[in-house]
Short mmCIF file of C-alpha atoms in Angstrom, two decimals:
data_model
loop_
_atom_site.label_atom_id
_atom_site.label_comp_id
_atom_site.label_asym_id
_atom_site.label_seq_id
_atom_site.Cartn_x
_atom_site.Cartn_y
_atom_site.Cartn_z
CA UNK Q 1 -0.22 0.29 26.12
CA UNK Q 2 -2.63 -2.62 25.92
CA UNK Q 3 -5.44 -2.51 28.46
CA UNK Q 4 -8.04 -5.16 29.06
CA UNK Q 5 -11.51 -6.31 30.00
CA UNK Q 6 -12.61 -9.61 31.48
CA UNK Q 7 -14.32 -12.20 29.27
CA UNK Q 8 -15.49 -15.80 29.47
CA UNK Q 9 -15.32 -18.27 26.58
CA UNK Q 10 -18.45 -20.19 25.60
CA UNK Q 11 -17.97 -23.96 25.66
CA UNK Q 12 -20.72 -24.73 23.15
CA UNK Q 13 -19.09 -23.32 20.01
CA UNK Q 14 -15.37 -22.71 20.51
CA UNK Q 15 -12.90 -23.42 23.27
CA UNK Q 16 -10.73 -20.68 24.68
CA UNK Q 17 -7.41 -20.10 22.93
CA UNK Q 18 -5.72 -19.39 26.27
CA UNK Q 19 -5.70 -20.99 29.73
CA UNK Q 20 -6.66 -17.88 31.69
CA UNK Q 21 -9.72 -15.62 31.78
CA UNK Q 22 -9.79 -13.74 28.49
CA UNK Q 23 -9.15 -10.00 28.69
CA UNK Q 24 -9.53 -7.81 25.61
CA UNK Q 25 -7.15 -5.21 24.27
CA UNK Q 26 -9.12 -4.72 21.04
CA UNK Q 27 -12.30 -5.91 19.29
CA UNK Q 28 -13.55 -6.55 15.78
CA UNK Q 29 -14.35 -3.35 13.92
CA UNK Q 30 -12.13 -1.13 16.04
CA UNK Q 31 -10.86 1.66 13.79
CA UNK Q 32 -7.16 1.46 12.95
CA UNK Q 33 -4.99 3.21 10.33
CA UNK Q 34 -6.61 2.60 6.92
CA UNK Q 35 -8.48 -0.45 8.24
CA UNK Q 36 -11.01 -2.02 10.57
CA UNK Q 37 -9.48 -4.36 13.16
CA UNK Q 38 -10.30 -7.89 12.03
CA UNK Q 39 -10.11 -9.86 15.27
CA UNK Q 40 -10.05 -9.71 19.03
CA UNK Q 41 -6.81 -8.98 20.85
CA UNK Q 42 -6.40 -11.03 24.03
CA UNK Q 43 -4.08 -9.50 26.58
CA UNK Q 44 -1.13 -11.58 27.80
CA UNK Q 45 -2.36 -12.04 31.37
CA UNK Q 46 0.35 -14.66 32.01
CA UNK Q 47 2.99 -12.96 29.90
CA UNK Q 48 4.89 -13.94 26.79
CA UNK Q 49 5.25 -17.69 26.42
CA UNK Q 50 1.88 -18.74 27.81
CA UNK Q 51 0.30 -21.56 25.77
CA UNK Q 52 -2.08 -20.98 22.85
CA UNK Q 53 -4.66 -23.67 22.01
CA UNK Q 54 -6.70 -24.60 18.95
CA UNK Q 55 -10.29 -23.47 19.53
CA UNK Q 56 -11.81 -26.44 17.64
CA UNK Q 57 -10.84 -29.61 15.78
CA UNK Q 58 -9.19 -29.12 12.40
CA UNK Q 59 -5.80 -28.97 10.75
CA UNK Q 60 -3.05 -26.39 10.35
CA UNK Q 61 -3.55 -25.01 6.84
CA UNK Q 62 -1.10 -22.10 6.89
CA UNK Q 63 1.86 -20.89 8.92
CA UNK Q 64 3.46 -17.48 8.58
CA UNK Q 65 6.65 -15.88 9.85
CA UNK Q 66 7.21 -12.17 9.22
CA UNK Q 67 8.83 -9.18 10.92
CA UNK Q 68 5.64 -7.28 10.07
CA UNK Q 69 1.89 -7.85 10.25
CA UNK Q 70 0.84 -10.87 12.29
CA UNK Q 71 4.46 -11.92 12.87
CA UNK Q 72 4.44 -15.61 13.76
CA UNK Q 73 0.98 -16.85 12.86
CA UNK Q 74 -1.01 -20.08 12.54
CA UNK Q 75 -4.19 -20.70 10.53
CA UNK Q 76 -6.38 -23.69 11.47
CA UNK Q 77 -9.09 -24.90 9.10
CA UNK Q 78 -12.01 -26.50 10.96
CA UNK Q 79 -14.47 -29.19 9.97
CA UNK Q 80 -17.15 -26.70 8.90
CA UNK Q 81 -14.67 -24.78 6.73
CA UNK Q 82 -14.21 -21.89 9.14
CA UNK Q 83 -10.61 -20.78 9.71
CA UNK Q 84 -9.21 -19.56 13.02
CA UNK Q 85 -6.16 -17.29 12.95
CA UNK Q 86 -3.65 -16.87 15.79
CA UNK Q 87 -1.29 -13.92 15.38
CA UNK Q 88 1.75 -12.29 17.04
CA UNK Q 89 2.88 -15.64 18.46
CA UNK Q 90 6.19 -15.97 20.26
CA UNK Q 91 6.85 -19.42 18.77
CA UNK Q 92 5.10 -22.56 17.58
CA UNK Q 93 4.84 -25.93 19.29
CA UNK Q 94 7.85 -28.19 18.73
CA UNK Q 95 6.43 -30.23 15.87
CA UNK Q 96 5.27 -27.20 13.87
CA UNK Q 97 8.31 -25.17 14.90
CA UNK Q 98 10.81 -27.80 13.74
CA UNK Q 99 9.08 -28.04 10.35
CA UNK Q 100 9.00 -24.25 9.95
CA UNK Q 101 12.70 -23.98 10.82
CA UNK Q 102 13.56 -26.63 8.22
CA UNK Q 103 11.58 -24.68 5.62
CA UNK Q 104 13.36 -21.45 6.55
CA UNK Q 105 16.76 -23.10 6.07
CA UNK Q 106 15.64 -24.67 2.78
CA UNK Q 107 14.46 -21.28 1.50
CA UNK Q 108 17.30 -19.37 3.25
CA UNK Q 109 14.74 -16.87 4.52
CA UNK Q 110 13.46 -15.83 7.94
CA UNK Q 111 10.14 -14.63 6.47
CA UNK Q 112 8.07 -17.52 5.10
CA UNK Q 113 4.45 -18.14 4.15
CA UNK Q 114 3.81 -21.89 4.30
CA UNK Q 115 0.88 -24.15 3.41
CA UNK Q 116 1.26 -27.64 4.90
CA UNK Q 117 -0.80 -30.57 3.70
CA UNK Q 118 -4.07 -31.17 5.52
CA UNK Q 119 -2.85 -34.43 7.04
CA UNK Q 120 0.46 -32.96 8.21
CA UNK Q 121 -0.67 -31.18 11.38
CA UNK Q 122 -4.15 -32.29 12.50
CA UNK Q 123 -5.23 -30.62 15.75
CA UNK Q 124 -7.87 -31.25 18.37
CA UNK Q 125 -9.94 -28.72 20.28
CA UNK Q 126 -7.83 -27.53 23.22
CA UNK Q 127 -4.54 -28.85 21.81
CA UNK Q 128 -1.57 -26.54 22.26
CA UNK Q 129 -0.32 -25.20 18.95
CA UNK Q 130 1.87 -22.26 19.96
CA UNK Q 131 2.95 -19.75 22.61
CA UNK Q 132 1.60 -16.23 23.07
CA UNK Q 133 3.97 -13.46 22.04
CA UNK Q 134 4.67 -10.01 20.65
CA UNK Q 135 5.92 -10.71 17.10
CA UNK Q 136 5.20 -8.72 13.97
CA UNK Q 137 3.52 -5.30 14.10
CA UNK Q 138 2.30 -5.76 17.65
CA UNK Q 139 2.12 -2.83 20.06
CA UNK Q 140 2.53 -5.13 23.07
CA UNK Q 141 2.25 -8.79 24.11
CA UNK Q 142 -1.15 -10.26 23.15
CA UNK Q 143 -2.87 -12.89 21.04
CA UNK Q 144 -4.71 -11.74 17.93
CA UNK Q 145 -7.57 -14.16 17.24
CA UNK Q 146 -9.85 -14.29 14.20
CA UNK Q 147 -12.59 -16.67 13.11
CA UNK Q 148 -13.14 -16.48 9.35
CA UNK Q 149 -16.42 -17.39 7.71
CA UNK Q 150 -16.34 -20.71 5.81
CA UNK Q 151 -18.19 -19.22 2.79
CA UNK Q 152 -16.64 -15.78 2.37
CA UNK Q 153 -13.37 -16.08 4.25
CA UNK Q 154 -14.19 -12.80 6.03
CA UNK Q 155 -13.25 -12.42 9.72
CA UNK Q 156 -16.47 -12.51 11.73
CA UNK Q 157 -17.42 -10.29 14.64
CA UNK Q 158 -16.55 -12.83 17.30
CA UNK Q 159 -18.17 -11.06 20.25
CA UNK Q 160 -21.30 -9.83 18.44
CA UNK Q 161 -21.97 -13.35 17.18
CA UNK Q 162 -21.72 -14.73 20.71
CA UNK Q 163 -18.74 -17.01 20.16
CA UNK Q 164 -17.19 -15.50 23.31
CA UNK Q 165 -19.10 -13.72 26.05
CA UNK Q 166 -17.42 -10.53 27.24
CA UNK Q 167 -18.21 -8.87 30.55
CA UNK Q 168 -19.74 -5.65 29.28
CA UNK Q 169 -22.29 -3.51 31.10
CA UNK Q 170 -21.01 -0.19 29.77
CA UNK Q 171 -23.06 1.64 27.15
CA UNK Q 172 -21.28 3.12 24.16
CA UNK Q 173 -21.17 6.91 24.19
CA UNK Q 174 -21.84 9.57 21.58
CA UNK Q 175 -19.45 12.29 22.69
CA UNK Q 176 -20.41 14.79 20.01
CA UNK Q 177 -22.75 15.22 17.07
CA UNK Q 178 -21.56 17.05 13.98
CA UNK Q 179 -23.59 18.49 11.12
CA UNK Q 180 -21.94 19.05 7.75
CA UNK Q 181 -23.57 21.17 5.04
CA UNK Q 182 -23.18 20.13 1.39
CA UNK Q 183 -22.80 22.91 -1.13
CA UNK Q 184 -21.81 22.90 -4.78
CA UNK Q 185 -18.72 25.04 -5.36
CA UNK Q 186 -17.62 25.47 -8.99
CA UNK Q 187 -19.44 22.27 -9.89
CA UNK Q 188 -18.02 20.20 -7.02
CA UNK Q 189 -19.86 19.16 -3.85
CA UNK Q 190 -18.00 20.41 -0.78
CA UNK Q 191 -18.68 19.56 2.85
CA UNK Q 192 -18.56 22.29 5.51
CA UNK Q 193 -18.84 21.77 9.26
CA UNK Q 194 -21.89 23.71 10.45
CA UNK Q 195 -22.37 22.46 14.01
CA UNK Q 196 -20.56 20.33 16.59
CA UNK Q 197 -22.14 19.75 19.97
CA UNK Q 198 -22.40 17.24 22.77
CA UNK Q 199 -25.82 15.55 22.98
CA UNK Q 200 -28.39 17.52 25.00
CA UNK Q 201 -32.14 17.11 25.62
CA UNK Q 202 -33.00 20.36 23.82
CA UNK Q 203 -30.35 20.20 21.08
CA UNK Q 204 -31.34 21.95 17.84
CA UNK Q 205 -29.16 22.26 14.73
CA UNK Q 206 -29.79 24.48 11.73
CA UNK Q 207 -29.34 23.47 8.09
CA UNK Q 208 -29.42 25.68 5.01
CA UNK Q 209 -30.08 23.09 2.33
CA UNK Q 210 -28.52 19.62 2.24
CA UNK Q 211 -26.18 18.01 4.72
CA UNK Q 212 -25.37 14.94 6.77
CA UNK Q 213 -24.51 14.01 10.33
CA UNK Q 214 -21.42 12.47 11.89
CA UNK Q 215 -20.94 11.07 15.38
CA UNK Q 216 -17.87 10.99 17.58
CA UNK Q 217 -18.27 7.71 19.47
CA UNK Q 218 -16.39 5.76 22.10
CA UNK Q 219 -16.97 2.43 23.81
CA UNK Q 220 -15.45 0.62 26.79
CA UNK Q 221 -15.82 -2.78 28.41
CA UNK Q 222 -16.60 -3.30 32.09
CA UNK Q 223 -13.61 -2.54 34.29
CA UNK Q 224 -11.42 -1.38 31.41
CA UNK Q 225 -9.92 1.93 30.41
CA UNK Q 226 -9.07 1.24 26.79
CA UNK Q 227 -11.49 2.09 23.99
CA UNK Q 228 -13.23 -0.36 21.66
CA UNK Q 229 -15.03 0.01 18.35
CA UNK Q 230 -18.83 0.19 18.23
CA UNK Q 231 -20.87 -2.50 16.46
CA UNK Q 232 -23.76 -0.64 14.83
CA UNK Q 233 -25.45 2.70 14.28
CA UNK Q 234 -29.03 3.41 13.17
CA UNK Q 235 -30.25 6.89 12.28
CA UNK Q 236 -33.91 7.74 11.73
CA UNK Q 237 -35.48 11.00 10.57
CA UNK Q 238 -39.14 11.66 11.37
CA UNK Q 239 -39.55 8.02 12.32
CA UNK Q 240 -38.01 6.52 9.18
CA UNK Q 241 -34.51 5.04 9.03
CA UNK Q 242 -32.30 6.81 6.50
CA UNK Q 243 -28.91 5.36 7.51
CA UNK Q 244 -27.52 2.32 9.30
CA UNK Q 245 -24.62 -0.09 9.50
CA UNK Q 246 -23.62 -3.20 11.42
CA UNK Q 247 -20.07 -4.56 11.59
CA UNK Q 248 -20.83 -8.29 11.41
CA UNK Q 249 -17.66 -9.01 9.43
CA UNK Q 250 -14.55 -7.40 7.99
CA UNK Q 251 -13.86 -7.69 4.26
CA UNK Q 252 -10.08 -7.64 3.82
CA UNK Q 253 -10.44 -6.62 0.19
CA UNK Q 254 -12.31 -3.46 1.17
CA UNK Q 255 -10.38 -2.44 4.28
CA UNK Q 256 -9.20 0.90 2.97
CA UNK Q 257 -12.79 2.12 2.54
CA UNK Q 258 -12.61 2.71 6.29
CA UNK Q 259 -11.14 6.10 5.31
CA UNK Q 260 -14.54 7.23 3.97
CA UNK Q 261 -16.52 5.48 6.72
CA UNK Q 262 -14.96 7.98 9.15
CA UNK Q 263 -14.34 11.70 8.96
CA UNK Q 264 -10.85 11.14 7.63
CA UNK Q 265 -9.10 14.33 8.70
CA UNK Q 266 -10.31 13.97 12.30
CA UNK Q 267 -9.35 10.30 12.49
CA UNK Q 268 -5.97 10.79 10.85
CA UNK Q 269 -4.97 13.77 12.98
CA UNK Q 270 -6.44 12.88 16.38
CA UNK Q 271 -7.46 9.17 16.14
CA UNK Q 272 -11.00 10.21 17.09
CA UNK Q 273 -13.73 7.81 15.95
CA UNK Q 274 -15.92 10.25 14.04
CA UNK Q 275 -18.30 8.04 12.02
CA UNK Q 276 -20.16 9.62 9.13
CA UNK Q 277 -23.86 8.87 8.59
CA UNK Q 278 -23.12 9.38 4.93
CA UNK Q 279 -22.07 7.06 2.10
CA UNK Q 280 -19.66 8.56 -0.42
CA UNK Q 281 -20.20 7.83 -4.13
CA UNK Q 282 -17.08 5.65 -4.08
CA UNK Q 283 -17.79 3.60 -0.98
CA UNK Q 284 -17.99 -0.16 -1.56
CA UNK Q 285 -18.42 -1.31 2.06
CA UNK Q 286 -21.14 -3.95 2.40
CA UNK Q 287 -21.90 -3.15 6.05
CA UNK Q 288 -24.67 -0.60 5.44
CA UNK Q 289 -28.40 -1.27 5.75
CA UNK Q 290 -31.40 0.79 4.60
CA UNK Q 291 -29.51 3.90 3.53
CA UNK Q 292 -31.69 6.50 1.80
CA UNK Q 293 -30.06 9.03 -0.54
CA UNK Q 294 -26.60 8.15 0.86
CA UNK Q 295 -27.72 9.48 4.28
CA UNK Q 296 -28.15 13.05 3.01
CA UNK Q 297 -30.64 15.24 4.90
CA UNK Q 298 -32.68 18.08 3.38
CA UNK Q 299 -33.94 21.06 5.36
CA UNK Q 300 -37.70 21.54 5.24
CA UNK Q 301 -40.18 24.06 6.59
CA UNK Q 302 -40.95 21.61 9.37
CA UNK Q 303 -38.25 20.60 11.90
CA UNK Q 304 -36.56 17.25 11.27
CA UNK Q 305 -36.74 14.92 14.28
CA UNK Q 306 -33.56 12.81 14.41
CA UNK Q 307 -33.17 9.67 16.51
CA UNK Q 308 -29.81 7.86 16.49
CA UNK Q 309 -28.96 4.63 18.30
CA UNK Q 310 -25.48 3.14 18.62
CA UNK Q 311 -24.79 -0.36 19.94
CA UNK Q 312 -21.65 -2.17 21.00
CA UNK Q 313 -20.87 -5.84 20.36
CA UNK Q 314 -22.22 -6.69 23.80
CA UNK Q 315 -25.71 -5.37 22.99
CA UNK Q 316 -25.49 -2.17 25.04
CA UNK Q 317 -27.15 0.84 23.42
CA UNK Q 318 -27.21 4.62 23.63
CA UNK Q 319 -29.91 6.71 21.99
CA UNK Q 320 -29.80 10.42 21.24
CA UNK Q 321 -32.60 12.62 19.87
CA UNK Q 322 -32.46 16.15 18.54
CA UNK Q 323 -33.95 18.41 15.89
CA UNK Q 324 -32.78 20.14 12.72
CA UNK Q 325 -34.52 23.31 11.51
CA UNK Q 326 -34.13 25.27 8.31
CA UNK Q 327 -31.55 28.08 8.23
CA UNK Q 328 -32.56 30.79 5.75
CA UNK Q 329 -29.31 32.74 5.95
CA UNK Q 330 -26.70 32.80 3.17
CA UNK Q 331 -23.32 31.25 3.79
CA UNK Q 332 -20.00 32.81 2.82
CA UNK Q 333 -17.70 30.03 1.65
CA UNK Q 334 -13.95 30.16 1.04
CA UNK Q 335 -12.81 30.19 -2.57
CA UNK Q 336 -11.95 26.76 -3.96
CA UNK Q 337 -8.37 26.12 -5.08
CA UNK Q 338 -6.95 23.35 -7.16
CA UNK Q 339 -7.87 21.14 -10.07
CA UNK Q 340 -11.24 19.40 -10.23
CA UNK Q 341 -10.74 15.64 -9.87
CA UNK Q 342 -13.77 13.39 -10.32
CA UNK Q 343 -13.83 10.21 -8.27
CA UNK Q 344 -14.91 8.11 -11.29
CA UNK Q 345 -12.42 9.54 -13.80
CA UNK Q 346 -8.67 9.26 -14.31
CA UNK Q 347 -6.74 12.51 -13.77
CA UNK Q 348 -3.41 13.47 -15.34
CA UNK Q 349 -1.51 16.68 -14.69
CA UNK Q 350 1.93 18.07 -15.54
CA UNK Q 351 3.81 20.40 -13.17
CA UNK Q 352 7.05 21.37 -14.88
CA UNK Q 353 9.05 18.11 -15.07
CA UNK Q 354 6.66 16.19 -12.80
CA UNK Q 355 3.69 14.27 -14.17
CA UNK Q 356 0.92 13.16 -11.82
CA UNK Q 357 -1.53 10.33 -12.48
CA UNK Q 358 -4.49 9.81 -10.15
CA UNK Q 359 -6.36 6.69 -11.28
CA UNK Q 360 -10.10 6.26 -11.52
CA UNK Q 361 -11.76 5.59 -8.14
CA UNK Q 362 -8.77 6.89 -6.20
CA UNK Q 363 -11.02 9.46 -4.48
CA UNK Q 364 -14.22 8.78 -2.54
CA UNK Q 365 -15.89 12.04 -3.63
CA UNK Q 366 -15.20 14.64 -6.30
CA UNK Q 367 -12.76 17.20 -4.93
CA UNK Q 368 -10.32 20.01 -5.63
CA UNK Q 369 -6.74 18.77 -5.72
CA UNK Q 370 -3.92 21.30 -5.54
CA UNK Q 371 -1.08 20.53 -7.96
CA UNK Q 372 1.75 23.05 -7.84
CA UNK Q 373 5.47 23.53 -7.29
CA UNK Q 374 5.47 25.45 -4.00
CA UNK Q 375 9.23 25.96 -3.94
CA UNK Q 376 12.11 24.74 -6.09
CA UNK Q 377 11.87 20.98 -6.32
CA UNK Q 378 8.96 20.70 -3.83
CA UNK Q 379 5.58 19.69 -5.28
CA UNK Q 380 2.30 19.98 -3.39
CA UNK Q 381 -0.14 17.31 -4.59
CA UNK Q 382 -3.47 17.47 -2.79
CA UNK Q 383 -3.87 17.77 0.98
CA UNK Q 384 -3.10 15.21 3.64
CA UNK Q 385 -6.65 15.84 4.89
CA UNK Q 386 -7.99 14.08 1.77
CA UNK Q 387 -7.75 10.26 1.65
CA UNK Q 388 -6.49 8.34 -1.38
CA UNK Q 389 -8.06 4.95 -1.94
CA UNK Q 390 -5.84 3.90 -4.82
CA UNK Q 391 -2.21 4.93 -5.20
CA UNK Q 392 -1.28 7.78 -7.51
CA UNK Q 393 1.83 7.71 -9.70
CA UNK Q 394 4.53 10.38 -9.77
CA UNK Q 395 7.01 10.54 -12.66
CA UNK Q 396 9.81 13.11 -12.59
CA UNK Q 397 12.06 13.75 -15.59
CA UNK Q 398 15.65 13.82 -14.25
CA UNK Q 399 18.82 13.82 -16.40
CA UNK Q 400 21.03 10.79 -15.68
CA UNK Q 401 23.88 11.20 -13.21
CA UNK Q 402 26.22 8.91 -11.26
CA UNK Q 403 23.75 8.53 -8.36
CA UNK Q 404 20.51 8.14 -10.36
CA UNK Q 405 19.93 4.70 -8.84
CA UNK Q 406 20.03 6.20 -5.34
CA UNK Q 407 17.18 8.64 -5.96
CA UNK Q 408 13.75 8.44 -4.42
CA UNK Q 409 10.71 10.54 -3.59
CA UNK Q 410 10.09 11.79 -0.06
CA UNK Q 411 6.79 12.93 1.42
CA UNK Q 412 7.79 15.81 3.68
CA UNK Q 413 5.34 14.69 6.36
CA UNK Q 414 5.37 10.88 6.05
CA UNK Q 415 8.95 10.23 4.94
CA UNK Q 416 10.57 8.05 2.30
CA UNK Q 417 8.43 6.76 -0.58
CA UNK Q 418 11.15 5.53 -2.88
CA UNK Q 419 10.93 4.96 -6.58
CA UNK Q 420 12.81 3.47 -9.51
CA UNK Q 421 14.96 5.31 -12.02
CA UNK Q 422 14.99 4.32 -15.70
CA UNK Q 423 15.61 6.18 -18.96
CA UNK Q 424 15.72 9.61 -17.37
CA UNK Q 425 12.58 9.18 -15.25
CA UNK Q 426 12.10 8.62 -11.52
CA UNK Q 427 8.81 6.80 -10.95
CA UNK Q 428 7.02 6.09 -7.67
CA UNK Q 429 3.54 5.33 -6.36
CA UNK Q 430 2.04 6.60 -3.13
CA UNK Q 431 -1.32 6.35 -1.36
CA UNK Q 432 -0.96 9.65 0.51
CA UNK Q 433 -1.29 13.21 -0.74
CA UNK Q 434 1.22 15.76 0.50
CA UNK Q 435 4.35 17.75 -0.37
CA UNK Q 436 6.92 15.75 -2.33
CA UNK Q 437 10.56 16.21 -3.20
CA UNK Q 438 13.44 13.98 -4.23
CA UNK Q 439 16.32 12.80 -2.11
CA UNK Q 440 19.42 10.64 -2.44
CA UNK Q 441 20.07 7.64 -0.23
CA UNK Q 442 23.80 6.99 -0.34
CA UNK Q 443 24.33 5.99 3.28
CA UNK Q 444 24.63 2.30 4.10
CA UNK Q 445 22.69 0.71 6.99
CA UNK Q 446 24.28 0.72 10.42
CA UNK Q 447 25.09 -2.57 12.18
CA UNK Q 448 25.72 -2.58 15.93
CA UNK Q 449 26.69 -5.74 17.82
CA UNK Q 450 24.43 -5.78 20.87
CA UNK Q 451 25.20 -9.21 22.28
CA UNK Q 452 27.96 -11.63 21.33
CA UNK Q 453 27.95 -13.26 24.77
CA UNK Q 454 29.83 -16.50 25.22
CA UNK Q 455 27.61 -17.53 28.09
CA UNK Q 456 24.35 -17.34 26.14
CA UNK Q 457 25.81 -18.25 22.72
CA UNK Q 458 23.51 -15.63 21.20
CA UNK Q 459 24.34 -13.23 18.39
CA UNK Q 460 22.23 -10.10 18.59
CA UNK Q 461 22.58 -7.11 16.30
CA UNK Q 462 20.77 -3.81 15.97
CA UNK Q 463 20.33 -2.83 12.33
CA UNK Q 464 19.06 0.61 11.26
CA UNK Q 465 18.87 2.70 8.12
CA UNK Q 466 18.57 6.46 7.77
CA UNK Q 467 16.22 6.73 4.79
CA UNK Q 468 15.04 4.01 2.42
CA UNK Q 469 14.84 1.27 5.05
CA UNK Q 470 16.22 -2.23 5.52
CA UNK Q 471 15.57 -4.39 2.46
CA UNK Q 472 17.45 -7.62 3.23
CA UNK Q 473 20.16 -9.16 5.37
CA UNK Q 474 22.43 -12.20 5.13
CA UNK Q 475 24.16 -13.95 8.04
CA UNK Q 476 26.82 -16.62 7.72
CA UNK Q 477 28.67 -18.48 10.49
CA UNK Q 478 31.82 -20.28 9.32
CA UNK Q 479 30.74 -19.70 5.73
CA UNK Q 480 27.29 -21.28 6.13
CA UNK Q 481 23.98 -19.39 5.86
CA UNK Q 482 22.28 -19.15 9.24
CA UNK Q 483 18.79 -18.15 10.33
CA UNK Q 484 18.55 -14.73 12.00
CA UNK Q 485 15.21 -13.74 13.51
CA UNK Q 486 14.28 -10.14 12.68
CA UNK Q 487 12.16 -8.00 15.00
CA UNK Q 488 11.45 -4.87 12.95
CA UNK Q 489 9.90 -3.04 15.95
CA UNK Q 490 13.15 -3.08 17.85
CA UNK Q 491 15.47 -3.32 14.80
CA UNK Q 492 16.99 -6.48 16.29
CA UNK Q 493 18.46 -9.52 14.57
CA UNK Q 494 18.98 -12.59 16.75
CA UNK Q 495 20.74 -15.90 16.07
CA UNK Q 496 21.39 -18.69 18.56
CA UNK Q 497 24.58 -20.60 17.88
CA UNK Q 498 24.64 -24.35 18.42
CA UNK Q 499 27.54 -24.64 20.81
CA UNK Q 500 30.21 -27.30 20.52
CA UNK Q 501 31.26 -29.37 23.54
CA UNK Q 502 34.73 -27.84 23.31
CA UNK Q 503 35.31 -24.17 22.39
CA UNK Q 504 35.80 -23.48 18.68
CA UNK Q 505 36.10 -20.36 16.57
CA UNK Q 506 33.08 -18.92 14.77
CA UNK Q 507 33.61 -16.60 11.81
CA UNK Q 508 30.59 -14.29 11.77
CA UNK Q 509 29.71 -12.26 8.66
CA UNK Q 510 26.52 -10.17 8.54
CA UNK Q 511 25.60 -8.12 5.46
CA UNK Q 512 22.68 -5.69 5.56
CA UNK Q 513 21.30 -3.96 2.44
CA UNK Q 514 18.84 -1.08 2.25
CA UNK Q 515 16.20 -0.42 -0.42
CA UNK Q 516 18.70 1.55 -2.53
CA UNK Q 517 21.29 -1.23 -2.47
CA UNK Q 518 23.63 0.44 0.02
CA UNK Q 519 25.42 -2.32 1.94
CA UNK Q 520 27.16 -2.70 5.28
CA UNK Q 521 29.11 -5.75 6.42
CA UNK Q 522 30.01 -6.78 9.94
CA UNK Q 523 32.80 -9.34 10.45
CA UNK Q 524 34.10 -10.84 13.65
CA UNK Q 525 35.57 -14.07 14.94
CA UNK Q 526 34.52 -15.33 18.37
CA UNK Q 527 35.60 -18.43 20.24
CA UNK Q 528 32.99 -20.27 22.28
#
């Protein structure tokens, strides 16, 4: 559910993109799956269909339509080279919408990525360009808004830079502080949780040798119940900063490094924002400032005095202080299992008929990766608690049979991966570790007519697939290709028929194909 917080647009830099007080459902830097959120999400205070306006003079430089991602989207290039992005739109204004529809028919495709000429759609500040919606991979009606830097193209932190003023008198909160010890096990650095505690005035942690800290954080805006991402964190030890970051921008090319910015297993399992004051060897994020020895702490005879400050994009700050003292005891660590995989080296391994290739820089740190056949035909490769930055490749030797082209890999936890079969080998790539097996997809997609109402002249179908997923669809009416809008969230296809003045017959043929080329066809004649 999308919640909100009141905001007011500044008039000096950019106009508001909506005609009501802005309320936020998400901010820049908020932690999502495998990524930092790149814009602000403005709640649909007036519902789907409320107007969306250009925030400054410029021209429409790109228009996208997709059942995924930003759905219906518009990109406006402004006079200074900055680009504003408007995502999850319900529809475009008539001029842009008519042009997009013509392009869709010319390409015979619902999904399009279009780049009009600069003079084709000039826009003025405050001019309506679209209508707010819920298209693409949206969790609810809202407007996704980005402002991309004219030099780098990176989405900027809109609130932190003051482009929009958000009502925010709530300090961010450090809910817990965690201390991880670093020990070398069989030549590989391993991280073990030593302490986890809520902040307290007299908090003291103990550390045997080397380690680092992590912070579970949460932020809210005034009058809102939904969480936001924090803007910055600065950690000092004995008065000297040894770690810091500030989320002034989001680099799309480095989004997946978010998985090492956080404590991955906590974030993946519980969605907690546990931010590590530690920089992995394979961490290319450019958000850090004054990091000493990757944020690693070393126990000394004298207590370490730690001071950590977190700030939100509204400038509110929380500070915690605590101490770390040396622990002279000896730890008993669990035995390490698996193959040693170095983050900066390629790794190849053979398990029976399955070969595994983990490319260089697929891991963030050196680690132990389990590679074994745990039961017949089920292969455990790594742990789902370990993130993969680059996809690994699985190749299974399989004798040819009459359904070879229907084979694919399945991750027992995350579902269908797929793959291609050629010359006795099934090959697939995946960016998740886990338990893998093969499966056959021989079942065609299911087509259900939801609405063929004469009154509305709307064709609406629900299309689903049991395994490999919908790959493509093709709709004809009276033998002519017709545009069907696809909402992947609800599995709905919709087409509006242009009605004749007198009732005529319409021969409807819809073919849906899944990723393994299984096809279903729906045929019906209606008279409207």
